PDB file of C-alpha atoms in Angstrom:
ATOM      1  CA  MET A  18      47.605   5.512  -1.522  1.00 85.00           C
ATOM      2  CA  ILE A  19      47.567   2.145   1.359  1.00 89.00           C
ATOM      3  CA  VAL A  20      50.894   1.294   2.623  1.00 92.00           C
ATOM      4  CA  ASP A  21      50.925  -2.083   4.732  1.00 95.00           C
ATOM      5  CA  MET A  22      54.014  -2.579   7.330  1.00 96.00           C
ATOM      6  CA  PRO A  23      52.810  -6.367   8.362  1.00 96.00           C
ATOM      7  CA  ALA A  24      55.189  -6.666  11.507  1.00 96.00           C
ATOM      8  CA  THR A  25      56.279  -3.333  12.282  1.00 96.00           C
ATOM      9  CA  SER A  26      56.627  -1.024  15.788  1.00 94.00           C
ATOM     10  CA  THR A  27      55.483   2.387  16.302  1.00 93.00           C
ATOM     11  CA  GLN A  28      58.850   3.728  15.680  1.00 94.00           C
ATOM     12  CA  GLN A  29      58.846   2.621  12.291  1.00 95.00           C
ATOM     13  CA  LEU A  30      55.273   3.573  11.710  1.00 94.00           C
ATOM     14  CA  ASN A  31      56.158   7.338  13.354  1.00 92.00           C
ATOM     15  CA  ARG A  32      59.221   6.591  10.427  1.00 93.00           C
ATOM     16  CA  LYS A  33      56.922   6.490   7.708  1.00 92.00           C
ATOM     17  CA  LEU A  34      54.685   8.599   8.299  1.00 88.00           C
ATOM     18  CA  VAL A  35      57.483  11.399   8.649  1.00 87.00           C
ATOM     19  CA  GLU A  36      58.440   9.551   5.142  1.00 89.00           C
ATOM     20  CA  LEU A  37      55.032  10.159   3.392  1.00 84.00           C
ATOM     21  CA  ARG A  38      54.613  14.248   4.409  1.00 79.00           C
ATOM     22  CA  GLU A  39      58.219  14.659   3.036  1.00 79.00           C
ATOM     23  CA  GLN A  40      56.995  12.876  -0.099  1.00 78.00           C
ATOM     24  CA  SER A  41      52.869  14.237   0.488  1.00 67.00           C
ATOM     25  CA  GLY A  42      53.722  17.811   1.316  1.00 59.00           C
ATOM     26  CA  VAL A  43      51.318  19.273   4.090  1.00 47.00           C
ATOM     27  CA  MET A  44      49.439  15.794   5.057  1.00 55.00           C
ATOM     28  CA  ALA A  45      49.579  16.040   8.479  1.00 50.00           C
ATOM     29  CA  GLN A  46      49.031  19.255   9.256  1.00 57.00           C
ATOM     30  CA  GLY A  47      45.362  21.505   8.996  1.00 68.00           C
ATOM     31  CA  ARG A  48      43.722  18.554  11.884  1.00 81.00           C
ATOM     32  CA  VAL A  49      41.749  20.158  13.958  1.00 87.00           C
ATOM     33  CA  LEU A  50      42.064  16.825  16.106  1.00 93.00           C
ATOM     34  CA  THR A  51      42.497  12.796  17.216  1.00 96.00           C
ATOM     35  CA  PHE A  52      39.795   9.831  16.593  1.00 96.00           C
ATOM     36  CA  VAL A  53      40.175   6.742  18.045  1.00 98.00           C
ATOM     37  CA  VAL A  54      38.915   4.082  16.677  1.00 97.00           C
ATOM     38  CA  VAL A  55      39.168   1.413  18.328  1.00 97.00           C
ATOM     39  CA  THR A  56      37.159  -2.759  17.271  1.00 95.00           C
ATOM     40  CA  ASP A  57      38.223  -6.108  17.708  1.00 90.00           C
ATOM     41  CA  ASP A  58      39.280  -7.801  13.953  1.00 82.00           C
ATOM     42  CA  SER A  59      36.015  -8.965  12.786  1.00 78.00           C
ATOM     43  CA  ALA A  60      33.641  -8.328   9.379  1.00 72.00           C
ATOM     44  CA  ASN A  61      32.398  -4.604  10.908  1.00 87.00           C
ATOM     45  CA  THR A  62      35.811  -2.439  10.812  1.00 92.00           C
ATOM     46  CA  GLU A  63      36.022  -1.756   7.414  1.00 93.00           C
ATOM     47  CA  GLU A  64      32.740  -0.584   8.302  1.00 94.00           C
ATOM     48  CA  ALA A  65      33.947   1.128  11.093  1.00 95.00           C
ATOM     49  CA  ILE A  66      37.246   2.827   8.970  1.00 94.00           C
ATOM     50  CA  GLU A  67      34.457   4.062   6.175  1.00 94.00           C
ATOM     51  CA  GLU A  68      32.269   5.686   9.092  1.00 95.00           C
ATOM     52  CA  ALA A  69      34.717   7.624  10.362  1.00 94.00           C
ATOM     53  CA  ILE A  70      37.134   8.516   7.756  1.00 93.00           C
ATOM     54  CA  GLU A  71      33.393   9.778   6.118  1.00 93.00           C
ATOM     55  CA  ALA A  72      32.583  11.538   9.049  1.00 92.00           C
ATOM     56  CA  SER A  73      35.959  13.770   9.367  1.00 90.00           C
ATOM     57  CA  ARG A  74      35.380  15.140   5.893  1.00 88.00           C
ATOM     58  CA  ALA A  75      33.975  17.612   7.614  1.00 87.00           C
ATOM     59  CA  HIS A  76      36.341  17.706  11.003  1.00 88.00           C
ATOM     60  CA  PRO A  77      39.655  16.852   8.928  1.00 88.00           C
ATOM     61  CA  CYS A  78      42.189  14.754  11.582  1.00 91.00           C
ATOM     62  CA  ARG A  79      43.918  11.913  11.975  1.00 93.00           C
ATOM     63  CA  VAL A  80      42.233   8.166  12.263  1.00 95.00           C
ATOM     64  CA  ILE A  81      43.421   5.740  14.551  1.00 97.00           C
ATOM     65  CA  VAL A  82      41.822   2.311  14.551  1.00 97.00           C
ATOM     66  CA  LEU A  83      43.142   0.125  17.101  1.00 97.00           C
ATOM     67  CA  VAL A  84      42.263  -3.455  15.961  1.00 96.00           C
ATOM     68  CA  ARG A  85      42.303  -6.440  18.750  1.00 94.00           C
ATOM     69  CA  GLY A  86      43.228  -9.136  17.024  1.00 92.00           C
ATOM     70  CA  ALA A  87      44.396 -12.521  18.335  1.00 91.00           C
ATOM     71  CA  LYS A  88      44.381 -13.395  22.300  1.00 92.00           C
ATOM     72  CA  LYS A  89      45.895 -16.713  21.747  1.00 91.00           C
ATOM     73  CA  ALA A  90      49.077 -15.447  19.753  1.00 92.00           C
ATOM     74  CA  ALA A  91      52.068 -14.513  18.987  1.00 95.00           C
ATOM     75  CA  ALA A  92      52.871 -10.198  19.779  1.00 95.00           C
ATOM     76  CA  ARG A  93      52.893  -8.792  16.537  1.00 96.00           C
ATOM     77  CA  LEU A  94      51.696  -5.292  14.858  1.00 97.00           C
ATOM     78  CA  ASP A  95      50.604  -4.802  11.895  1.00 96.00           C
ATOM     79  CA  ALA A  96      49.897  -1.306  10.387  1.00 96.00           C
ATOM     80  CA  GLN A  97      48.718  -0.071   8.177  1.00 95.00           C
ATOM     81  CA  ILE A  98      48.592   3.972   6.423  1.00 93.00           C
ATOM     82  CA  ARG A  99      45.719   5.419   4.035  1.00 92.00           C
ATOM     83  CA  VAL A 100      46.076   8.642   2.834  1.00 85.00           C
ATOM     84  CA  GLY A 101      44.722  11.160  -0.223  1.00 80.00           C
ATOM     85  CA  GLY A 102      42.292   9.567  -1.854  1.00 76.00           C
ATOM     86  CA  ASP A 103      42.274   6.380   0.709  1.00 75.00           C
ATOM     87  CA  ALA A 104      41.696   8.586   3.266  1.00 75.00           C
ATOM     88  CA  GLY A 105      38.977  11.598   3.166  1.00 74.00           C
ATOM     89  CA  ALA A 106      40.325  14.289   4.855  1.00 69.00           C
ATOM     90  CA  SER A 107      41.833  11.675   6.922  1.00 79.00           C
ATOM     91  CA  GLU A 108      45.252  10.257   7.548  1.00 88.00           C
ATOM     92  CA  VAL A 109      44.045   7.327   8.931  1.00 93.00           C
ATOM     93  CA  ILE A 110      46.802   4.802  10.974  1.00 95.00           C
ATOM     94  CA  VAL A 111      45.309   1.030  12.020  1.00 96.00           C
ATOM     95  CA  LEU A 112      47.096  -0.807  13.758  1.00 97.00           C
ATOM     96  CA  ARG A 113      46.442  -4.195  14.470  1.00 96.00           C
ATOM     97  CA  GLY A 114      47.731  -6.079  17.741  1.00 96.00           C
ATOM     98  CA  TYR A 115      47.944  -9.836  18.280  1.00 96.00           C
ATOM     99  CA  GLY A 116      47.914 -11.823  22.056  1.00 96.00           C
ATOM    100  CA  PRO A 117      50.204 -10.080  24.678  1.00 96.00           C
ATOM    101  CA  LEU A 118      48.932  -6.057  22.732  1.00 96.00           C
ATOM    102  CA  SER A 119      46.012  -6.858  21.489  1.00 95.00           C
ATOM    103  CA  SER A 120      45.559  -5.781  25.648  1.00 95.00           C
ATOM    104  CA  ALA A 121      43.364  -2.211  25.806  1.00 95.00           C
ATOM    105  CA  GLU A 122      47.216  -1.238  27.922  1.00 97.00           C
ATOM    106  CA  ALA A 123      49.116  -2.040  25.026  1.00 97.00           C
ATOM    107  CA  CYS A 124      46.485  -0.555  22.522  1.00 96.00           C
ATOM    108  CA  ALA A 125      46.773   2.412  24.844  1.00 97.00           C
ATOM    109  CA  GLY A 126      50.107   2.567  24.643  1.00 96.00           C
ATOM    110  CA  MET A 127      50.035   2.320  20.928  1.00 96.00           C
ATOM    111  CA  THR A 128      48.440   4.895  20.800  1.00 96.00           C
ATOM    112  CA  ILE A 129      49.898   8.181  22.993  1.00 96.00           C
ATOM    113  CA  PRO A 130      52.977   7.607  20.458  1.00 94.00           C
ATOM    114  CA  MET A 131      50.726   8.515  17.523  1.00 94.00           C
ATOM    115  CA  LEU A 132      48.707  11.291  18.841  1.00 95.00           C
ATOM    116  CA  LEU A 133      49.032  14.887  17.168  1.00 92.00           C
ATOM    117  CA  PRO A 134      50.131  17.772  19.419  1.00 91.00           C
ATOM    118  CA  ASP A 135      47.770  19.730  21.514  1.00 91.00           C
ATOM    119  CA  ALA A 136      44.683  18.748  19.916  1.00 93.00           C
ATOM    120  CA  PRO A 137      41.751  17.241  21.441  1.00 95.00           C
ATOM    121  CA  VAL A 138      41.050  13.526  21.252  1.00 97.00           C
ATOM    122  CA  VAL A 139      38.238  11.756  20.737  1.00 97.00           C
ATOM    123  CA  ALA A 140      37.054   8.217  21.193  1.00 98.00           C
ATOM    124  CA  TRP A 141      34.663   5.874  19.979  1.00 98.00           C
ATOM    125  CA  TRP A 142      34.108   1.907  19.779  1.00 97.00           C
ATOM    126  CA  PRO A 143      31.423   0.181  17.828  1.00 96.00           C
ATOM    127  CA  GLY A 144      30.401  -2.466  19.028  1.00 95.00           C
ATOM    128  CA  VAL A 145      30.361  -3.010  22.888  1.00 94.00           C
ATOM    129  CA  PRO A 146      32.191  -0.445  25.095  1.00 96.00           C
ATOM    130  CA  PRO A 147      34.148  -1.250  27.997  1.00 96.00           C
ATOM    131  CA  ALA A 148      31.997  -0.616  30.874  1.00 96.00           C
ATOM    132  CA  VAL A 149      33.096   1.860  31.851  1.00 97.00           C
ATOM    133  CA  PRO A 150      34.825   3.865  29.029  1.00 98.00           C
ATOM    134  CA  ALA A 151      36.300   6.847  31.780  1.00 97.00           C
ATOM    135  CA  GLU A 152      38.347   4.035  32.745  1.00 97.00           C
ATOM    136  CA  ASP A 153      39.420   2.355  29.778  1.00 98.00           C
ATOM    137  CA  PRO A 154      42.706   2.572  29.596  1.00 98.00           C
ATOM    138  CA  VAL A 155      41.902   3.953  25.435  1.00 98.00           C
ATOM    139  CA  GLY A 156      39.887   6.177  27.676  1.00 98.00           C
ATOM    140  CA  ARG A 157      41.779   7.727  29.922  1.00 97.00           C
ATOM    141  CA  LEU A 158      43.138   8.885  26.632  1.00 97.00           C
ATOM    142  CA  ALA A 159      40.219  10.845  25.455  1.00 97.00           C
ATOM    143  CA  GLY A 160      38.429  14.187  26.693  1.00 96.00           C
ATOM    144  CA  ARG A 161      35.386  12.467  24.529  1.00 97.00           C
ATOM    145  CA  ARG A 162      34.147   9.113  24.323  1.00 98.00           C
ATOM    146  CA  ILE A 163      30.835   8.014  22.103  1.00 98.00           C
ATOM    147  CA  THR A 164      29.701   4.527  22.314  1.00 98.00           C
ATOM    148  CA  ASP A 165      26.002   3.019  21.057  1.00 98.00           C
ATOM    149  CA  ALA A 166      23.609   1.232  22.496  1.00 97.00           C
ATOM    150  CA  ALA A 167      22.157   0.745  19.745  1.00 96.00           C
ATOM    151  CA  VAL A 168      24.750  -2.164  19.069  1.00 95.00           C
ATOM    152  CA  GLU A 169      24.224  -4.164  22.515  1.00 96.00           C
ATOM    153  CA  LYS A 170      22.647  -7.442  22.595  1.00 95.00           C
ATOM    154  CA  HIS A 171      20.689  -6.170  25.370  1.00 97.00           C
ATOM    155  CA  PRO A 172      20.292  -1.558  24.825  1.00 97.00           C
ATOM    156  CA  LEU A 173      17.382  -0.661  26.990  1.00 96.00           C
ATOM    157  CA  ARG A 174      20.402  -2.273  30.040  1.00 97.00           C
ATOM    158  CA  ALA A 175      23.597  -0.714  28.570  1.00 97.00           C
ATOM    159  CA  LEU A 176      21.821   2.797  28.853  1.00 97.00           C
ATOM    160  CA  GLU A 177      21.273   2.116  32.790  1.00 97.00           C
ATOM    161  CA  GLN A 178      25.380   0.647  32.207  1.00 97.00           C
ATOM    162  CA  ARG A 179      25.681   4.073  30.677  1.00 97.00           C
ATOM    163  CA  THR A 180      24.056   5.859  33.667  1.00 97.00           C
ATOM    164  CA  ALA A 181      25.526   4.731  36.498  1.00 97.00           C
ATOM    165  CA  SER A 182      29.178   4.639  34.847  1.00 97.00           C
ATOM    166  CA  TYR A 183      28.691   8.388  33.416  1.00 98.00           C
ATOM    167  CA  THR A 184      31.488  10.194  33.165  1.00 97.00           C
ATOM    168  CA  THR A 185      32.102  14.243  32.171  1.00 96.00           C
ATOM    169  CA  GLY A 186      32.691  13.856  28.107  1.00 97.00           C
ATOM    170  CA  ASP A 187      30.705  10.368  27.761  1.00 97.00           C
ATOM    171  CA  THR A 188      27.981  10.757  25.378  1.00 98.00           C
ATOM    172  CA  ASP A 189      26.574   7.192  23.087  1.00 98.00           C
ATOM    173  CA  LEU A 190      24.957   8.340  19.667  1.00 98.00           C
ATOM    174  CA  ALA A 191      20.761   6.625  20.806  1.00 98.00           C
ATOM    175  CA  TRP A 192      21.418  10.579  22.037  1.00 98.00           C
ATOM    176  CA  THR A 193      22.525  12.002  18.556  1.00 97.00           C
ATOM    177  CA  ARG A 194      20.043  10.031  16.494  1.00 97.00           C
ATOM    178  CA  LEU A 195      18.016  11.851  18.610  1.00 97.00           C
ATOM    179  CA  THR A 196      18.994  15.501  17.633  1.00 97.00           C
ATOM    180  CA  LEU A 197      16.093  16.241  14.918  1.00 96.00           C
ATOM    181  CA  TRP A 198      13.091  14.495  16.705  1.00 97.00           C
ATOM    182  CA  ARG A 199      13.995  17.344  19.828  1.00 97.00           C
ATOM    183  CA  ALA A 200      14.596  19.441  16.714  1.00 97.00           C
ATOM    184  CA  LEU A 201      11.075  19.793  15.574  1.00 96.00           C
ATOM    185  CA  LEU A 202       9.361  18.765  18.765  1.00 97.00           C
ATOM    186  CA  ALA A 203      10.986  22.059  20.213  1.00 96.00           C
ATOM    187  CA  SER A 204      10.455  23.998  18.074  1.00 94.00           C
ATOM    188  CA  ALA A 205       6.950  22.933  18.029  1.00 94.00           C
ATOM    189  CA  LEU A 206       6.266  24.083  21.642  1.00 92.00           C
ATOM    190  CA  ASP A 207       7.290  27.692  20.182  1.00 91.00           C
ATOM    191  CA  GLN A 208       4.972  28.143  17.772  1.00 88.00           C
ATOM    192  CA  PRO A 209       0.783  29.604  19.291  1.00 87.00           C
ATOM    193  CA  PRO A 210      -1.393  28.826  21.750  1.00 86.00           C
ATOM    194  CA  TYR A 211       1.501  28.571  25.147  1.00 88.00           C
ATOM    195  CA  ASP A 212      -0.428  25.797  26.673  1.00 91.00           C
ATOM    196  CA  SER A 213       1.141  23.933  29.525  1.00 94.00           C
ATOM    197  CA  ILE A 214       2.429  20.717  28.493  1.00 96.00           C
ATOM    198  CA  THR A 215       0.089  18.241  30.866  1.00 97.00           C
ATOM    199  CA  SER A 216       1.643  15.323  30.303  1.00 97.00           C
ATOM    200  CA  VAL A 217       3.611  12.740  27.289  1.00 98.00           C
ATOM    201  CA  VAL A 218       3.825   9.449  25.726  1.00 97.00           C
ATOM    202  CA  VAL A 219       6.128   9.335  23.444  1.00 97.00           C
ATOM    203  CA  ASP A 220       5.813   5.193  21.739  1.00 96.00           C
ATOM    204  CA  GLY A 221       8.778   3.086  20.013  1.00 94.00           C
ATOM    205  CA  GLU A 222      10.140  -0.523  19.635  1.00 93.00           C
ATOM    206  CA  PRO A 223      10.500  -2.623  23.185  1.00 93.00           C
ATOM    207  CA  ASP A 224      14.334  -2.105  22.953  1.00 93.00           C
ATOM    208  CA  SER A 225      14.680   1.557  21.345  1.00 95.00           C
ATOM    209  CA  PRO A 226      17.883   3.418  23.687  1.00 97.00           C
ATOM    210  CA  SER A 227      16.322   6.410  21.718  1.00 97.00           C
ATOM    211  CA  THR A 228      12.957   5.940  22.590  1.00 97.00           C
ATOM    212  CA  ASP A 229      14.184   5.678  25.676  1.00 97.00           C
ATOM    213  CA  LEU A 230      16.430   8.985  25.898  1.00 98.00           C
ATOM    214  CA  LEU A 231      13.720  10.191  24.195  1.00 98.00           C
ATOM    215  CA  ALA A 232      11.099  10.012  26.492  1.00 98.00           C
ATOM    216  CA  SER A 233      13.933  10.157  30.183  1.00 98.00           C
ATOM    217  CA  TRP A 234      14.502  14.168  27.626  1.00 98.00           C
ATOM    218  CA  LEU A 235      10.775  15.124  27.967  1.00 98.00           C
ATOM    219  CA  ALA A 236      10.937  14.382  31.797  1.00 98.00           C
ATOM    220  CA  SER A 237      13.401  16.203  32.354  1.00 97.00           C
ATOM    221  CA  ARG A 238      12.663  19.945  30.513  1.00 97.00           C
ATOM    222  CA  LEU A 239       8.814  19.420  31.015  1.00 97.00           C
ATOM    223  CA  SER A 240       8.578  18.279  34.610  1.00 96.00           C
ATOM    224  CA  VAL A 241       5.458  15.922  33.762  1.00 97.00           C
ATOM    225  CA  PRO A 242       4.499  12.254  33.584  1.00 97.00           C
ATOM    226  CA  VAL A 243       5.989  10.227  30.643  1.00 98.00           C
ATOM    227  CA  LYS A 244       5.057   7.259  29.838  1.00 97.00           C
ATOM    228  CA  ARG A 245       6.969   4.930  27.871  1.00 97.00           C
ATOM    229  CA  THR A 246       4.951   2.437  25.384  1.00 95.00           C
ATOM    230  CA  LYS A 247       6.392   0.200  22.626  1.00 90.00           C
ATOM    231  CA  VAL A 248       5.181  -1.120  19.403  1.00 81.00           C
ATOM    232  CA  GLY A 249       6.973  -3.127  17.115  1.00 61.00           C
ATOM    233  CA  ALA A 250       5.619  -2.351  13.897  1.00 61.00           C
ATOM    234  CA  VAL A 251       8.721   0.393  13.454  1.00 69.00           C
ATOM    235  CA  GLY A 252      12.008   0.364  13.437  1.00 77.00           C
ATOM    236  CA  GLY A 253      13.090   2.916  17.165  1.00 89.00           C
ATOM    237  CA  MET A 254      11.256   5.865  18.051  1.00 93.00           C
ATOM    238  CA  HIS A 255       7.571   5.760  16.668  1.00 94.00           C
ATOM    239  CA  SER A 256       5.438   8.784  17.507  1.00 95.00           C
ATOM    240  CA  VAL A 257       5.306  11.677  20.963  1.00 97.00           C
ATOM    241  CA  ARG A 258       2.459  13.259  22.150  1.00 97.00           C
ATOM    242  CA  LEU A 259       2.485  15.867  23.087  1.00 98.00           C
ATOM    243  CA  ASN A 260      -0.927  17.209  25.687  1.00 97.00           C
ATOM    244  CA  ARG A 261      -1.820  20.086  26.756  1.00 95.00           C
ATOM    245  CA  HIS A 262      -5.675  21.582  27.481  1.00 93.00           C
ATOM    246  CA  SER A 263      -5.659  22.910  23.579  1.00 93.00           C
ATOM    247  CA  GLY A 264      -4.270  19.916  22.142  1.00 94.00           C
ATOM    248  CA  PRO A 265      -2.462  18.196  21.367  1.00 96.00           C
ATOM    249  CA  ILE A 266       0.812  18.599  19.806  1.00 97.00           C
ATOM    250  CA  GLU A 267       1.715  14.863  17.665  1.00 97.00           C
ATOM    251  CA  LEU A 268       4.997  13.980  16.010  1.00 97.00           C
ATOM    252  CA  ILE A 269       4.743  10.826  14.186  1.00 95.00           C
ATOM    253  CA  ARG A 270       6.868   7.811  12.404  1.00 94.00           C
ATOM    254  CA  ALA A 271       4.632   5.591  10.621  1.00 89.00           C
ATOM    255  CA  ASP A 272       7.652   4.048   8.698  1.00 88.00           C
ATOM    256  CA  GLY A 273      10.110   5.193   9.895  1.00 87.00           C
ATOM    257  CA  LYS A 274      10.728   6.901   7.596  1.00 91.00           C
ATOM    258  CA  THR A 275       8.650  10.107   7.322  1.00 95.00           C
ATOM    259  CA  GLY A 276       7.015  12.156  10.015  1.00 95.00           C
ATOM    260  CA  SER A 277       4.189  13.901  10.484  1.00 96.00           C
ATOM    261  CA  LEU A 278       3.423  16.753  12.668  1.00 97.00           C
ATOM    262  CA  THR A 279       0.117  18.544  14.035  1.00 96.00           C
ATOM    263  CA  GLN A 280      -0.605  20.453  16.837  1.00 92.00           C
ATOM    264  CA  PRO A 281      -4.011  23.155  17.241  1.00 89.00           C
ATOM    265  CA  GLY A 282      -4.094  26.294  14.941  1.00 86.00           C
ATOM    266  CA  GLN A 283      -1.008  24.731  12.491  1.00 88.00           C
ATOM    267  CA  PRO A 284      -1.088  22.833   9.087  1.00 91.00           C
ATOM    268  CA  ASP A 285       0.331  19.554   9.780  1.00 93.00           C
ATOM    269  CA  ARG A 286       4.225  19.035   8.281  1.00 94.00           C
ATOM    270  CA  LEU A 287       5.329  15.598   6.582  1.00 96.00           C
ATOM    271  CA  VAL A 288       9.623  16.056   7.723  1.00 95.00           C
ATOM    272  CA  HIS A 289      12.000  13.698   6.643  1.00 93.00           C
ATOM    273  CA  LEU A 290      12.897  11.481   9.930  1.00 94.00           C
ATOM    274  CA  ALA A 291      14.686   8.546   8.799  1.00 93.00           C
ATOM    275  CA  ARG A 292      17.567   6.957  11.079  1.00 92.00           C
ATOM    276  CA  ARG A 293      20.270   9.080  10.731  1.00 94.00           C
ATOM    277  CA  PRO A 294      23.312   7.338   9.256  1.00 95.00           C
ATOM    278  CA  ILE A 295      26.415   6.770  11.570  1.00 96.00           C
ATOM    279  CA  ARG A 296      28.664   8.971   9.649  1.00 95.00           C
ATOM    280  CA  ASP A 297      26.638  12.355  10.325  1.00 96.00           C
ATOM    281  CA  CYS A 298      26.218  10.686  14.333  1.00 97.00           C
ATOM    282  CA  LEU A 299      30.295  10.761  14.595  1.00 97.00           C
ATOM    283  CA  ALA A 300      30.410  14.097  13.141  1.00 95.00           C
ATOM    284  CA  GLU A 301      27.710  16.093  15.315  1.00 96.00           C
ATOM    285  CA  GLU A 302      29.666  14.591  18.051  1.00 95.00           C
ATOM    286  CA  LEU A 303      33.083  15.376  16.461  1.00 94.00           C
ATOM    287  CA  ARG A 304      31.427  19.011  16.754  1.00 92.00           C
ATOM    288  CA  ARG A 305      30.792  19.069  20.072  1.00 87.00           C
ATOM    289  CA  LEU A 306      33.683  18.458  22.678  1.00 88.00           C
ATOM    290  CA  ASP A 307      31.750  20.310  25.432  1.00 88.00           C
ATOM    291  CA  THR A 308      30.188  18.666  27.922  1.00 90.00           C
ATOM    292  CA  ASP A 309      26.594  17.788  27.249  1.00 94.00           C
ATOM    293  CA  GLU A 310      24.619  18.463  29.601  1.00 96.00           C
ATOM    294  CA  ILE A 311      21.518  17.125  29.103  1.00 97.00           C
ATOM    295  CA  PHE A 312      22.630  14.525  27.810  1.00 98.00           C
ATOM    296  CA  HIS A 313      24.086  13.584  31.552  1.00 97.00           C
ATOM    297  CA  ASP A 314      20.332  15.126  32.741  1.00 97.00           C
ATOM    298  CA  SER A 315      18.184  13.074  30.395  1.00 98.00           C
ATOM    299  CA  LEU A 316      20.295   9.825  31.288  1.00 98.00           C
ATOM    300  CA  ASN A 317      19.290   9.820  34.958  1.00 97.00           C
ATOM    301  CA  ALA A 318      15.809  10.956  34.343  1.00 98.00           C
ATOM    302  CA  LEU A 319      15.466   7.762  32.834  1.00 97.00           C
ATOM    303  CA  GLN A 320      14.395   6.573  35.973  1.00 96.00           C
ATOM    304  CA  GLU A 321      11.183   9.244  36.161  1.00 96.00           C
ATOM    305  CA  ILE A 322       9.125   7.402  32.684  1.00 97.00           C
ATOM    306  CA  THR A 323       6.934   5.162  33.432  1.00 96.00           C
ATOM    307  CA  ARG A 324       6.148   2.187  30.838  1.00 92.00           C
ATOM    308  CA  GLY A 325       3.080   0.832  30.058  1.00 85.00           C
ATOM    309  CA  ARG A 326       1.141   0.208  26.682  1.00 71.00           C
ATOM    310  CA  ALA A 327      -0.185   2.673  24.009  1.00 60.00           C
ATOM    311  CA  PRO A 328      -3.510   4.977  24.350  1.00 55.00           C
ATOM    312  CA  ALA A 329      -6.206   2.840  23.148  1.00 53.00           C
ATOM    313  CA  GLY A 330      -6.405   4.234  19.584  1.00 50.00           C
ATOM    314  CA  ALA A 331      -3.289   5.756  19.158  1.00 50.00           C
ATOM    315  CA  LYS A 332      -2.431   5.713  15.308  1.00 50.00           C
ATOM    316  CA  ARG A 333      -0.002   3.096  13.928  1.00 45.00           C
TER     317      ARG A 333
END
């Protein structure tokens, strides 16, 4: 069910929510958090709503979508409520503010009456986020704040901004996309022989923030020299080589979908390593609401990696 409420107010919206709750019974029961999505009024708004709805299937929640409309317009609030099959496992409230109601302060003010009582708040900016998310009026309401450096015009500069502005509760989908890579590399190190890693080479697309974060993660965890090299053949991450005296561990994703893991004394393995959908990354972040200290350490280690050309004869 989709209910449109043009030129409305938060008071009228709350009354409508109560009315729908009485009609549908358990619409607002069992919600574990409030998920706030902040976006501009564009063609990508509906896509962001759908990603949030899909992520909510693993974490039933109230989704509040704040759409910033035209600034040079008369003050007006258009709202929409989605419940039932149109909202997945959540209830979706879309608030589209125009004129003065499109400001960050107004968005936060409209959000407060809609928050579930005594439930965590997670905020997500599908596009370009505030310079300091934790100081944004909406960001101050949230205990967890999700950004995505990969969607910005200069992704690597965005990572530098994330490092400078980091506050407990911040995370980025460029980091979440690395979960499978990190798990495979960690499990490979648990296999014999147990030689120490002497150096690391991480190869990937020139403007891939995930490649930089994987390199800095390895630098922070292993305390060895890490070189970040660049290829243009595939999008995002390409390969990781962990050098040691008994022979290297190599994880290579040549086609952007399937990874090949090789290491001495072990049979080669083919693993699924396709780019993770946004909905899967969001579901993972909604599952973890505590501080991600390893992400913070990896941001701080970005300055420790060196950059250069890929080694001669490297697999592509």
